[in-house]
Short mmCIF file of C-alpha atoms in Angstrom, two decimals:
data_model
loop_
_atom_site.label_atom_id
_atom_site.label_comp_id
_atom_site.label_asym_id
_atom_site.label_seq_id
_atom_site.Cartn_x
_atom_site.Cartn_y
_atom_site.Cartn_z
CA MET A 1 53.55 205.52 78.52
CA ALA A 2 52.35 203.82 81.65
CA SER A 3 54.68 202.96 84.48
CA VAL A 4 54.75 200.43 87.29
CA GLU A 5 55.73 201.16 90.84
CA LEU A 6 58.21 198.60 92.23
CA ILE A 7 58.43 198.30 96.01
CA PHE A 8 61.42 196.68 97.77
CA PRO A 9 60.04 195.73 101.21
CA HIS A 10 63.37 195.14 102.91
CA SER A 11 64.77 198.53 102.10
CA GLY A 12 61.49 200.41 102.08
CA MET A 13 62.50 202.01 98.77
CA LYS A 14 60.16 202.54 95.84
CA PHE A 15 61.28 202.48 92.21
CA GLN A 16 59.21 203.45 89.19
CA MET A 17 60.08 201.25 86.14
CA PRO A 18 58.58 201.90 82.71
CA ASN A 19 56.65 199.04 81.02
CA ASP A 20 59.10 198.90 78.11
CA ASP A 21 62.00 198.36 80.48
CA LEU A 22 60.10 195.59 82.22
CA ARG A 23 59.49 193.84 78.94
CA THR A 24 63.15 194.19 78.07
CA ARG A 25 64.17 192.76 81.42
CA LEU A 26 61.74 189.85 81.01
CA ALA A 27 63.19 189.08 77.59
CA GLU A 28 66.69 189.08 79.07
CA LEU A 29 65.62 186.62 81.77
CA ASP A 30 63.97 184.33 79.21
CA LYS A 31 67.15 184.39 77.17
CA ALA A 32 69.28 183.55 80.22
CA ILE A 33 66.93 180.71 81.20
CA ALA A 34 67.04 179.30 77.67
CA LYS A 35 70.83 179.43 77.76
CA GLU A 36 70.95 177.61 81.11
CA GLU A 37 68.43 175.06 79.86
CA ALA A 38 70.66 174.40 76.86
CA ARG A 39 73.63 173.90 79.19
CA LEU A 40 71.55 171.57 81.38
CA LYS A 41 70.41 169.62 78.33
CA LYS A 42 74.02 169.27 77.20
CA LEU A 43 75.04 168.03 80.68
CA LYS A 44 72.22 165.50 80.69
CA ASN A 45 73.25 164.30 77.24
CA ASP A 46 76.88 163.98 78.35
CA LYS A 47 75.73 162.04 81.41
CA PHE A 48 73.70 159.68 79.20
CA LEU A 49 76.70 159.03 76.94
CA VAL A 50 79.04 158.39 79.89
CA GLN A 51 76.48 156.03 81.45
CA GLN A 52 76.23 154.17 78.15
CA GLN A 53 80.01 153.74 78.04
CA LEU A 54 80.06 152.56 81.65
CA ASP A 55 77.24 150.09 81.06
CA SER A 56 79.01 148.70 78.00
CA ILE A 57 82.04 147.67 80.09
CA VAL A 58 81.88 143.91 80.89
CA TYR A 59 83.88 143.12 84.00
CA PRO A 60 85.78 139.80 83.63
CA VAL A 61 84.36 138.48 86.89
CA LEU A 62 80.85 138.80 85.44
CA THR A 63 81.75 136.73 82.37
CA LEU A 64 82.62 133.64 84.41
CA PRO A 65 80.34 130.62 84.09
CA LEU A 66 78.04 130.13 87.04
CA ASP A 67 79.80 126.98 88.23
CA VAL A 68 83.17 128.81 88.30
CA THR A 69 81.69 131.69 90.30
CA LEU A 70 80.17 129.20 92.73
CA GLU A 71 83.54 127.48 93.13
CA ILE A 72 85.20 130.83 93.91
CA LEU A 73 82.54 131.63 96.48
CA ALA A 74 82.80 128.17 98.02
CA ARG A 75 86.60 128.31 98.32
CA CYS A 76 86.56 131.82 99.74
CA SER A 77 83.79 131.13 102.21
CA SER A 78 86.26 129.54 104.67
CA PRO A 79 89.61 130.98 105.77
CA PRO A 80 92.93 129.44 104.76
CA PRO A 81 94.78 127.28 107.33
CA HIS A 82 95.62 129.12 110.56
CA GLN A 83 93.63 132.19 109.43
CA SER A 84 90.99 133.01 112.01
CA TYR A 85 88.04 135.31 111.62
CA GLY A 86 88.45 138.84 112.88
CA PRO A 87 87.10 142.37 112.61
CA HIS A 88 88.73 142.81 109.18
CA TRP A 89 88.19 139.35 107.67
CA CYS A 90 84.89 137.55 107.38
CA PRO A 91 83.63 135.41 104.47
CA THR A 92 80.23 137.09 104.32
CA VAL A 93 81.88 140.19 102.82
CA LEU A 94 81.74 138.22 99.56
CA LEU A 95 78.09 139.24 99.37
CA GLN A 96 79.17 142.89 99.17
CA ILE A 97 81.48 142.57 96.13
CA CYS A 98 78.75 143.24 93.57
CA ARG A 99 75.04 142.71 92.99
CA ALA A 100 75.65 139.64 90.81
CA TRP A 101 77.72 137.90 93.47
CA ARG A 102 75.22 138.81 96.15
CA GLU A 103 72.36 137.34 94.10
CA ILE A 104 74.34 134.16 93.38
CA GLY A 105 75.49 133.81 96.99
CA LEU A 106 72.05 134.30 98.49
CA ALA A 107 70.47 131.92 95.97
CA THR A 108 73.01 129.12 96.56
CA PRO A 109 72.90 127.82 100.15
CA THR A 110 75.47 125.08 99.48
CA VAL A 111 78.18 127.77 99.26
CA TRP A 112 77.76 128.41 102.98
CA THR A 113 77.49 124.85 104.31
CA THR A 114 81.25 124.43 104.98
CA ILE A 115 82.31 126.39 108.07
CA ASN A 116 85.89 126.51 109.32
CA LEU A 117 86.71 128.21 112.61
CA ASP A 118 90.42 128.05 113.40
CA PHE A 119 91.63 129.68 116.61
CA THR A 120 95.25 128.53 116.27
CA THR A 121 96.53 132.09 115.95
CA ARG A 122 96.33 134.42 118.92
CA PRO A 123 93.38 136.79 118.84
CA GLY A 124 95.46 139.90 119.49
CA LYS A 125 94.81 142.78 121.88
CA HIS A 126 91.10 143.12 121.19
CA GLY A 127 90.50 139.86 119.30
CA GLY A 128 89.11 137.96 122.28
CA ARG A 129 86.48 140.59 122.85
CA TRP A 130 85.57 140.53 119.14
CA TYR A 131 85.09 136.75 119.21
CA ASN A 132 82.91 136.88 122.32
CA ARG A 133 80.70 139.57 120.80
CA ASN A 134 80.53 138.34 117.22
CA VAL A 135 81.26 134.65 116.70
CA GLU A 136 77.81 133.47 117.75
CA ARG A 137 76.14 136.20 115.72
CA TYR A 138 78.30 135.37 112.70
CA LEU A 139 77.52 131.66 112.93
CA ALA A 140 73.80 132.36 113.24
CA TYR A 141 73.95 134.44 110.04
CA ARG A 142 76.11 131.84 108.26
CA VAL A 143 73.73 129.03 109.20
CA SER A 144 70.79 131.09 107.96
CA LEU A 145 72.54 131.47 104.57
CA ALA A 146 72.85 127.67 104.39
CA ARG A 147 69.09 127.40 104.93
CA ASP A 148 68.09 123.79 105.60
CA ARG A 149 71.24 122.16 104.15
CA PRO A 150 73.42 119.88 106.34
CA LEU A 151 76.59 121.53 107.65
CA PHE A 152 80.26 120.57 107.36
CA VAL A 153 82.03 122.20 110.30
CA SER A 154 85.66 122.34 111.45
CA LEU A 155 86.45 123.78 114.87
CA GLY A 156 90.13 124.02 115.75
CA GLY A 157 92.57 125.82 117.96
CA GLY A 158 93.36 123.65 120.96
CA PRO A 159 93.98 125.49 124.24
CA ARG A 160 93.60 128.92 122.61
CA TRP A 161 89.85 128.51 122.66
CA ALA A 162 90.14 129.87 126.19
CA GLU A 163 91.79 133.05 124.86
CA CYS A 164 89.11 133.56 122.21
CA LEU A 165 85.83 132.50 123.77
CA ARG A 166 84.05 132.53 127.08
CA GLY A 167 84.05 129.22 128.90
CA ASP A 168 80.50 128.34 127.92
CA THR A 169 80.67 129.57 124.31
CA PHE A 170 82.12 126.36 122.83
CA SER A 171 79.45 124.22 124.48
CA ALA A 172 76.72 126.60 123.30
CA LEU A 173 78.12 126.60 119.74
CA LEU A 174 78.18 122.83 119.46
CA HIS A 175 74.71 122.45 120.94
CA ARG A 176 73.39 124.99 118.44
CA LEU A 177 75.11 123.36 115.44
CA ALA A 178 74.68 119.69 116.39
CA PRO A 179 71.21 119.10 114.83
CA ARG A 180 72.50 120.29 111.42
CA LEU A 181 75.94 118.64 111.34
CA GLN A 182 76.75 116.05 108.68
CA SER A 183 80.52 116.31 109.10
CA LEU A 184 82.43 117.53 112.16
CA GLU A 185 86.16 118.07 112.71
CA LEU A 186 87.30 118.92 116.23
CA SER A 187 90.77 119.86 117.41
CA VAL A 188 90.06 121.66 120.63
CA ASP A 189 90.81 121.86 124.31
CA PRO A 190 89.84 118.49 125.87
CA ASN A 191 88.37 120.26 128.89
CA GLY A 192 85.68 121.66 126.61
CA LEU A 193 84.84 118.14 125.42
CA ALA A 194 84.73 116.91 129.01
CA LYS A 195 82.12 119.56 129.87
CA LEU A 196 80.09 118.53 126.84
CA ASP A 197 80.25 114.91 127.95
CA ASN A 198 78.18 115.84 131.00
CA ASN A 199 75.45 117.32 128.78
CA PRO A 200 75.99 115.84 125.29
CA PRO A 201 74.05 117.19 122.31
CA SER A 202 72.23 115.02 119.80
CA PHE A 203 73.79 114.52 116.34
CA PRO A 204 70.91 113.17 114.21
CA LEU A 205 72.64 113.82 110.83
CA LEU A 206 76.32 113.29 111.71
CA GLN A 207 78.04 110.83 109.34
CA THR A 208 81.74 111.80 109.42
CA LEU A 209 83.82 112.71 112.48
CA ALA A 210 87.48 113.73 112.83
CA ILE A 211 88.67 114.43 116.35
CA ASN A 212 92.04 115.21 117.89
CA VAL A 213 92.54 115.59 121.64
CA ASP A 214 95.78 116.34 123.48
CA HIS A 215 97.62 113.09 124.32
CA GLY A 216 98.25 114.31 127.85
CA TYR A 217 94.54 114.25 128.64
CA HIS A 218 93.39 111.01 130.28
CA LYS A 219 89.81 111.55 131.44
CA PRO A 220 87.55 109.33 129.29
CA ILE A 221 84.80 110.89 127.19
CA LYS A 222 82.04 108.29 127.09
CA LYS A 223 78.69 109.92 126.22
CA LEU A 224 79.51 112.68 123.74
CA PHE A 225 78.72 110.72 120.57
CA ARG A 226 76.27 108.24 122.02
CA ASP A 227 73.33 109.86 120.20
CA ALA A 228 74.73 109.86 116.64
CA PRO A 229 72.69 107.18 114.84
CA ARG A 230 74.17 107.85 111.37
CA LEU A 231 77.84 108.11 112.34
CA GLN A 232 79.88 105.74 110.15
CA ASP A 233 83.26 107.34 109.38
CA VAL A 234 85.72 108.27 112.17
CA TRP A 235 89.29 109.61 112.12
CA THR A 236 91.02 110.16 115.45
CA ARG A 237 94.36 110.43 117.18
CA SER A 238 92.67 109.97 120.56
CA TRP A 239 90.49 106.94 120.12
CA GLY A 240 91.33 105.47 123.53
CA LEU A 241 89.84 108.50 125.29
CA ILE A 242 86.54 108.54 123.42
CA ASP A 243 83.85 105.89 123.33
CA PHE A 244 82.58 105.55 119.75
CA PRO A 245 79.49 103.60 118.62
CA TRP A 246 81.70 100.83 117.24
CA LYS A 247 79.00 98.52 115.90
CA GLN A 248 77.68 101.11 113.42
CA LEU A 249 81.06 102.32 112.10
CA THR A 250 82.07 101.32 108.55
CA LYS A 251 85.30 103.39 108.26
CA PHE A 252 87.90 104.00 110.95
CA HIS A 253 91.25 105.78 110.69
CA GLY A 254 93.27 105.77 113.91
CA ASP A 255 96.67 107.34 114.57
CA ARG A 256 99.04 106.33 117.37
CA VAL A 257 97.49 102.92 117.91
CA SER A 258 99.36 100.12 119.69
CA THR A 259 99.14 96.53 118.46
CA GLU A 260 96.97 95.75 121.49
CA ASP A 261 94.66 98.63 120.55
CA ALA A 262 94.51 97.43 116.94
CA TRP A 263 93.24 94.05 118.07
CA TYR A 264 90.52 95.72 120.16
CA ILE A 265 89.45 97.98 117.25
CA LEU A 266 89.15 95.10 114.79
CA GLN A 267 87.13 93.07 117.28
CA SER A 268 84.83 95.94 118.35
CA GLY A 269 84.21 97.36 114.87
CA GLU A 270 82.55 94.25 113.54
CA ASN A 271 80.92 96.15 110.62
CA LEU A 272 84.03 98.02 109.49
CA VAL A 273 84.58 97.98 105.73
CA GLU A 274 87.70 100.18 105.72
CA CYS A 275 90.28 100.46 108.49
CA ALA A 276 93.57 102.41 108.55
CA LEU A 277 95.87 102.26 111.59
CA THR A 278 99.15 104.03 112.34
CA LEU A 279 100.97 101.76 114.78
CA VAL A 280 103.21 102.90 117.62
CA GLU A 281 105.42 100.86 119.89
CA ASP A 282 103.45 98.68 122.27
CA GLU A 283 105.00 99.44 125.64
CA THR A 284 103.25 96.65 127.51
CA GLN A 285 103.05 93.74 125.05
CA SER A 286 100.75 92.43 127.77
CA SER A 287 99.20 89.60 125.81
CA LEU A 288 99.90 87.83 122.57
CA HIS A 289 96.55 86.77 121.18
CA SER A 290 96.37 83.16 120.18
CA ASP A 291 92.64 82.97 119.48
CA PRO A 292 91.82 83.40 115.78
CA CYS A 293 89.68 86.38 114.86
CA SER A 294 87.70 86.56 111.62
CA HIS A 295 86.38 89.90 110.42
CA PRO A 296 83.67 89.18 107.82
CA HIS A 297 83.15 92.65 106.33
CA LEU A 298 86.55 94.38 106.20
CA GLN A 299 87.49 95.06 102.56
CA SER A 300 90.37 97.55 102.93
CA LEU A 301 93.14 97.47 105.55
CA THR A 302 95.98 99.98 105.91
CA LEU A 303 98.79 99.40 108.41
CA ARG A 304 101.37 102.14 108.78
CA ARG A 305 104.32 102.40 111.15
CA ASP A 306 104.53 105.65 113.07
CA PHE A 307 107.59 107.77 112.21
CA ASN A 308 108.66 107.80 115.85
CA SER A 309 108.57 104.02 116.22
CA TYR A 310 111.99 102.48 115.60
CA SER A 311 112.21 99.17 117.39
CA LYS A 312 111.40 95.87 115.73
CA GLU A 313 107.89 94.95 116.72
CA TYR A 314 105.94 91.75 116.92
CA LEU A 315 102.43 91.89 115.43
CA PRO A 316 100.40 89.41 117.46
CA PHE A 317 97.05 90.31 115.92
CA ILE A 318 98.17 89.73 112.31
CA GLU A 319 99.16 86.12 112.90
CA PHE A 320 95.66 85.13 114.02
CA LEU A 321 93.58 87.55 111.93
CA ALA A 322 91.44 86.31 109.03
CA LEU A 323 89.83 88.80 106.63
CA PRO A 324 87.79 86.81 104.08
CA ALA A 325 86.34 89.95 102.41
CA MET A 326 89.61 91.91 102.13
CA ARG A 327 90.31 93.21 98.61
CA SER A 328 92.75 96.06 99.32
CA LEU A 329 95.86 96.00 101.54
CA HIS A 330 98.29 98.86 102.20
CA LEU A 331 101.46 98.24 104.22
CA CYS A 332 103.52 101.38 104.79
CA MET A 333 106.99 101.35 106.39
CA MET A 334 106.33 97.95 107.95
CA GLU A 335 109.83 96.59 107.34
CA LYS A 336 110.66 97.14 111.03
CA TYR A 337 108.06 94.57 112.02
CA ASP A 338 108.29 90.78 111.91
CA LEU A 339 108.47 90.14 108.15
CA GLU A 340 107.79 86.43 108.57
CA GLN A 341 104.46 87.23 110.20
CA ILE A 342 103.59 89.69 107.44
CA SER A 343 104.54 87.15 104.77
CA THR A 344 102.30 84.54 106.41
CA PHE A 345 99.45 87.04 106.56
CA LEU A 346 99.92 87.89 102.87
CA SER A 347 100.00 84.25 101.84
CA ARG A 348 96.77 83.60 103.71
CA HIS A 349 94.97 86.40 101.82
CA SER A 350 96.89 86.47 98.52
CA SER A 351 94.21 84.83 96.38
CA GLN A 352 91.56 87.46 97.22
CA LEU A 353 93.56 90.71 96.92
CA HIS A 354 92.80 93.16 94.11
CA THR A 355 94.99 96.06 95.33
CA LEU A 356 98.32 95.92 97.16
CA SER A 357 100.54 98.81 98.25
CA SER A 358 103.72 97.93 100.09
CA PHE A 359 107.42 98.57 100.55
CA CYS A 360 109.56 96.20 98.51
CA GLY A 361 111.25 94.98 101.67
CA THR A 362 107.91 93.84 103.07
CA THR A 363 106.57 91.74 100.17
CA SER A 364 108.53 88.91 98.59
CA ILE A 365 108.14 87.76 94.99
CA GLU A 366 107.00 84.42 96.38
CA SER A 367 104.09 86.18 98.11
CA LEU A 368 103.03 87.75 94.80
CA ARG A 369 102.85 84.41 92.98
CA GLY A 370 99.57 83.49 94.62
CA MET A 371 97.80 86.79 93.88
CA ALA A 372 95.78 85.64 90.89
CA HIS A 373 93.21 88.46 91.13
CA LEU A 374 95.57 91.39 91.81
CA THR A 375 94.90 94.30 89.42
CA ASN A 376 96.71 97.21 91.13
CA LEU A 377 100.23 96.94 92.56
CA GLU A 378 102.21 99.76 94.15
CA PHE A 379 105.72 99.36 95.59
CA TRP A 380 107.67 101.97 97.54
CA ASP A 381 111.43 102.28 97.92
CA GLY A 382 112.03 99.77 95.14
CA LYS A 383 115.45 98.18 94.72
CA ILE A 384 116.68 97.51 91.18
CA SER A 385 117.48 93.88 92.04
CA TYR A 386 113.88 93.37 93.19
CA ILE A 387 112.53 94.96 90.00
CA HIS A 388 114.76 92.70 87.88
CA GLU A 389 113.31 89.61 89.58
CA PHE A 390 109.79 91.01 89.23
CA PHE A 391 110.11 91.52 85.47
CA ARG A 392 111.67 88.09 84.92
CA GLU A 393 108.51 86.62 86.43
CA LEU A 394 106.30 89.00 84.44
CA GLU A 395 107.88 88.03 81.10
CA ASP A 396 107.51 84.30 81.71
CA LEU A 397 103.89 83.87 80.65
CA LYS A 398 103.96 80.15 81.40
CA GLN A 399 104.25 80.93 85.11
CA ARG A 400 100.96 82.88 85.05
CA PHE A 401 102.53 85.49 87.34
CA LEU A 402 99.92 88.14 88.32
CA PRO A 403 97.61 87.26 85.39
CA GLN A 404 95.10 90.07 86.13
CA ILE A 405 97.57 92.89 86.81
CA GLN A 406 96.67 96.17 85.06
CA HIS A 407 98.46 98.92 87.01
CA ILE A 408 102.08 98.67 88.22
CA SER A 409 103.83 101.44 90.11
CA PHE A 410 107.30 101.69 91.67
CA LYS A 411 107.54 104.84 93.81
CA SER A 412 110.53 106.62 95.33
CA CYS A 413 113.19 104.39 93.76
CA GLN A 414 116.72 105.56 94.54
CA PHE A 415 118.79 104.26 91.61
CA ILE A 416 119.83 105.12 88.06
CA LEU A 417 118.41 103.15 85.13
CA ASP A 418 120.62 101.90 82.31
CA SER A 419 119.65 100.83 78.79
CA ALA A 420 119.26 97.18 79.82
CA ASP A 421 116.76 98.15 82.53
CA VAL A 422 114.64 100.20 80.13
CA GLU A 423 114.64 97.44 77.50
CA MET A 424 113.60 94.97 80.22
CA PHE A 425 110.61 97.21 81.03
CA ALA A 426 109.63 97.32 77.36
CA ARG A 427 109.84 93.52 76.93
CA GLY A 428 107.80 92.78 80.03
CA LEU A 429 105.10 95.33 79.25
CA THR A 430 104.89 94.29 75.60
CA SER A 431 104.32 90.68 76.65
CA ARG A 432 101.24 91.86 78.55
CA TRP A 433 99.84 94.13 75.84
CA ASP A 434 97.90 91.54 73.84
CA PRO A 435 95.48 89.88 76.30
CA CYS A 436 93.79 87.71 73.66
CA ALA A 437 96.99 86.01 72.57
CA ASN A 438 98.52 85.64 76.03
CA MET A 439 95.37 84.92 78.07
CA VAL A 440 96.31 87.55 80.62
CA ALA A 441 94.95 90.98 81.42
CA GLN A 442 96.27 93.98 79.54
CA ILE A 443 98.57 96.25 81.52
CA ARG A 444 97.14 99.76 81.25
CA ALA A 445 99.56 101.83 83.35
CA PHE A 446 103.22 101.59 84.38
CA HIS A 447 104.91 104.12 86.65
CA VAL A 448 108.53 104.34 87.86
CA ASP A 449 109.25 107.35 90.06
CA LEU A 450 113.01 107.83 90.52
CA ARG A 451 114.30 109.70 93.54
CA ARG A 452 117.61 111.43 93.01
CA THR A 453 120.43 110.82 95.45
CA ASP A 454 121.92 113.58 97.57
CA GLU A 455 124.90 113.75 95.22
CA MET A 456 122.77 114.31 92.10
CA THR A 457 120.74 117.24 90.86
CA GLU A 458 117.69 117.18 88.57
CA TYR A 459 120.02 118.29 85.78
CA ASP A 460 122.28 115.28 86.43
CA MET A 461 119.27 112.96 86.22
CA ALA A 462 118.29 114.45 82.86
CA GLU A 463 121.84 113.95 81.57
CA GLU A 464 121.79 110.29 82.61
CA PHE A 465 118.51 109.74 80.81
CA HIS A 466 119.86 111.44 77.73
CA LYS A 467 122.54 108.75 77.56
CA ILE A 468 119.92 105.97 77.34
CA ARG A 469 117.50 107.91 75.14
CA PRO A 470 117.58 105.40 72.21
CA SER A 471 116.46 102.57 74.50
CA LEU A 472 113.32 104.53 75.47
CA ALA A 473 111.83 103.93 72.01
CA GLY A 474 110.11 100.70 73.07
CA LEU A 475 108.33 102.39 75.99
CA ALA A 476 107.44 105.39 73.82
CA ALA A 477 105.85 103.06 71.25
CA LEU A 478 103.69 101.45 73.94
CA ALA A 479 102.66 104.90 75.16
CA LYS A 480 101.54 105.85 71.64
CA ARG A 481 99.44 102.70 71.48
CA GLY A 482 97.53 103.72 74.60
CA MET A 483 99.44 102.48 77.65
CA HIS A 484 99.99 105.16 80.30
CA ILE A 485 103.74 105.10 80.99
CA TYR A 486 105.70 107.37 83.32
CA VAL A 487 109.42 106.76 83.86
CA GLY A 488 111.44 109.57 85.39
CA THR A 489 111.60 111.90 88.34
CA ARG A 490 108.65 113.57 90.01
CA SER A 491 109.02 116.54 87.68
CA ALA A 492 110.00 114.91 84.38
CA ASN A 493 108.60 112.00 82.38
CA TYR A 494 111.49 110.97 80.14
CA VAL A 495 109.38 108.67 77.99
CA GLN A 496 107.78 111.81 76.55
CA GLY A 497 111.19 112.92 75.31
CA VAL A 498 114.10 114.82 76.80
CA LYS A 499 116.75 116.95 75.18
CA LYS A 500 120.26 117.22 76.49
CA GLY A 501 120.49 119.68 79.37
CA GLU A 502 116.72 120.02 79.58
CA TRP A 503 113.88 118.51 81.60
CA PHE A 504 110.13 118.94 81.54
CA ILE A 505 107.88 119.99 84.37
CA ARG A 506 105.11 117.52 84.88
#
């Protein structure tokens, strides 16, 4: 039998092994390898089965329709109010949730077009440094995700900009974003705007602007929005400090405006279609305009008294103002002003109004008689005596009272209805349900929103309505025939039915 000499180089030893033993050893190794290969095959098979089970799991987020996923991404792409960006919160992390979201996010630039930077909260110990290092880089990335789409940007934080950004960062940000802006909201340190006024950017796409500057700041800002050829819609609490391109504006909403300022706005904005003004006390009352002013394009006017204005005011501009195109008028908390002037103004425009919103104390029934084209009427703080007079006129079809009315709403009424009141509602509404027979428009919606008194709870209100439940049948019948009727509190429509001790959440 032949033998083989085995040499182990590390030890220098030699070992003679017979051929038969070598064959035996080789067979043992083959057997061991086969055994390990079987184990490996089993592991691979187990892995395949586990992978199959994992792949078969459908995560709920992946079953959402595309439009729902896009809405989630859009809502999450900007922080909630008073939540500023920081090292641990940034909307672009949405792209790291899963591959599907990343693909959707990158393929949908409109998700990233709304950018909200709010520096109201303090940046913390290291927050200021983070903003200085990252905010410009973040915005550059965010703008790149939006591709060539116009941007809707809100920059807020007032004086705390100085705690978050270097002095020149705000100016650089606005210059970089300006060519892409379609909508801009600014509530920032006025000193930053003053610096921009010396070197204003161009806003070729800007259409909507909302701006709020500290009232204590008095340096005028004249050139900032001079190069904004498409700007049409402005909201501001600081209009007197900023020179807007008045002739091109079609919508203007101004807070804290004196009656003198209101006259200037209506004269300067000759192309305004919609104007809303919150009036404050006029400290000077320097001049009472006697020259008539006609605004040919204004279709919607809103006049609102500021909450902090208590004295009875004279409205010189209303007495001499003519609005031949006005179709919508909203008068909010104007009962402190000269009601005779307001009544004269209403009478002068009554025949052209289609929509009127007012406090009951501001608008008399006599003023309503001339509103032949009114289709939408909303009253606030309604008194039951006023509503009784209103429905007496409504029932008398011979008087042709509000012949085109379709929507009637009484909001925030502080009284309790009895059966006679509810039956009065039903009679008046029924008389306006058949337009062919009565030659008047069909009332489509009726709303009475009752405000509970301090002495009553929601439960007490439900109990009172339970007492007059039988009289609600007439209103319920009209509702079944198609009229939208809501009579109750803000949380319960009692026309839909109410059981004793129970109310329904709207």
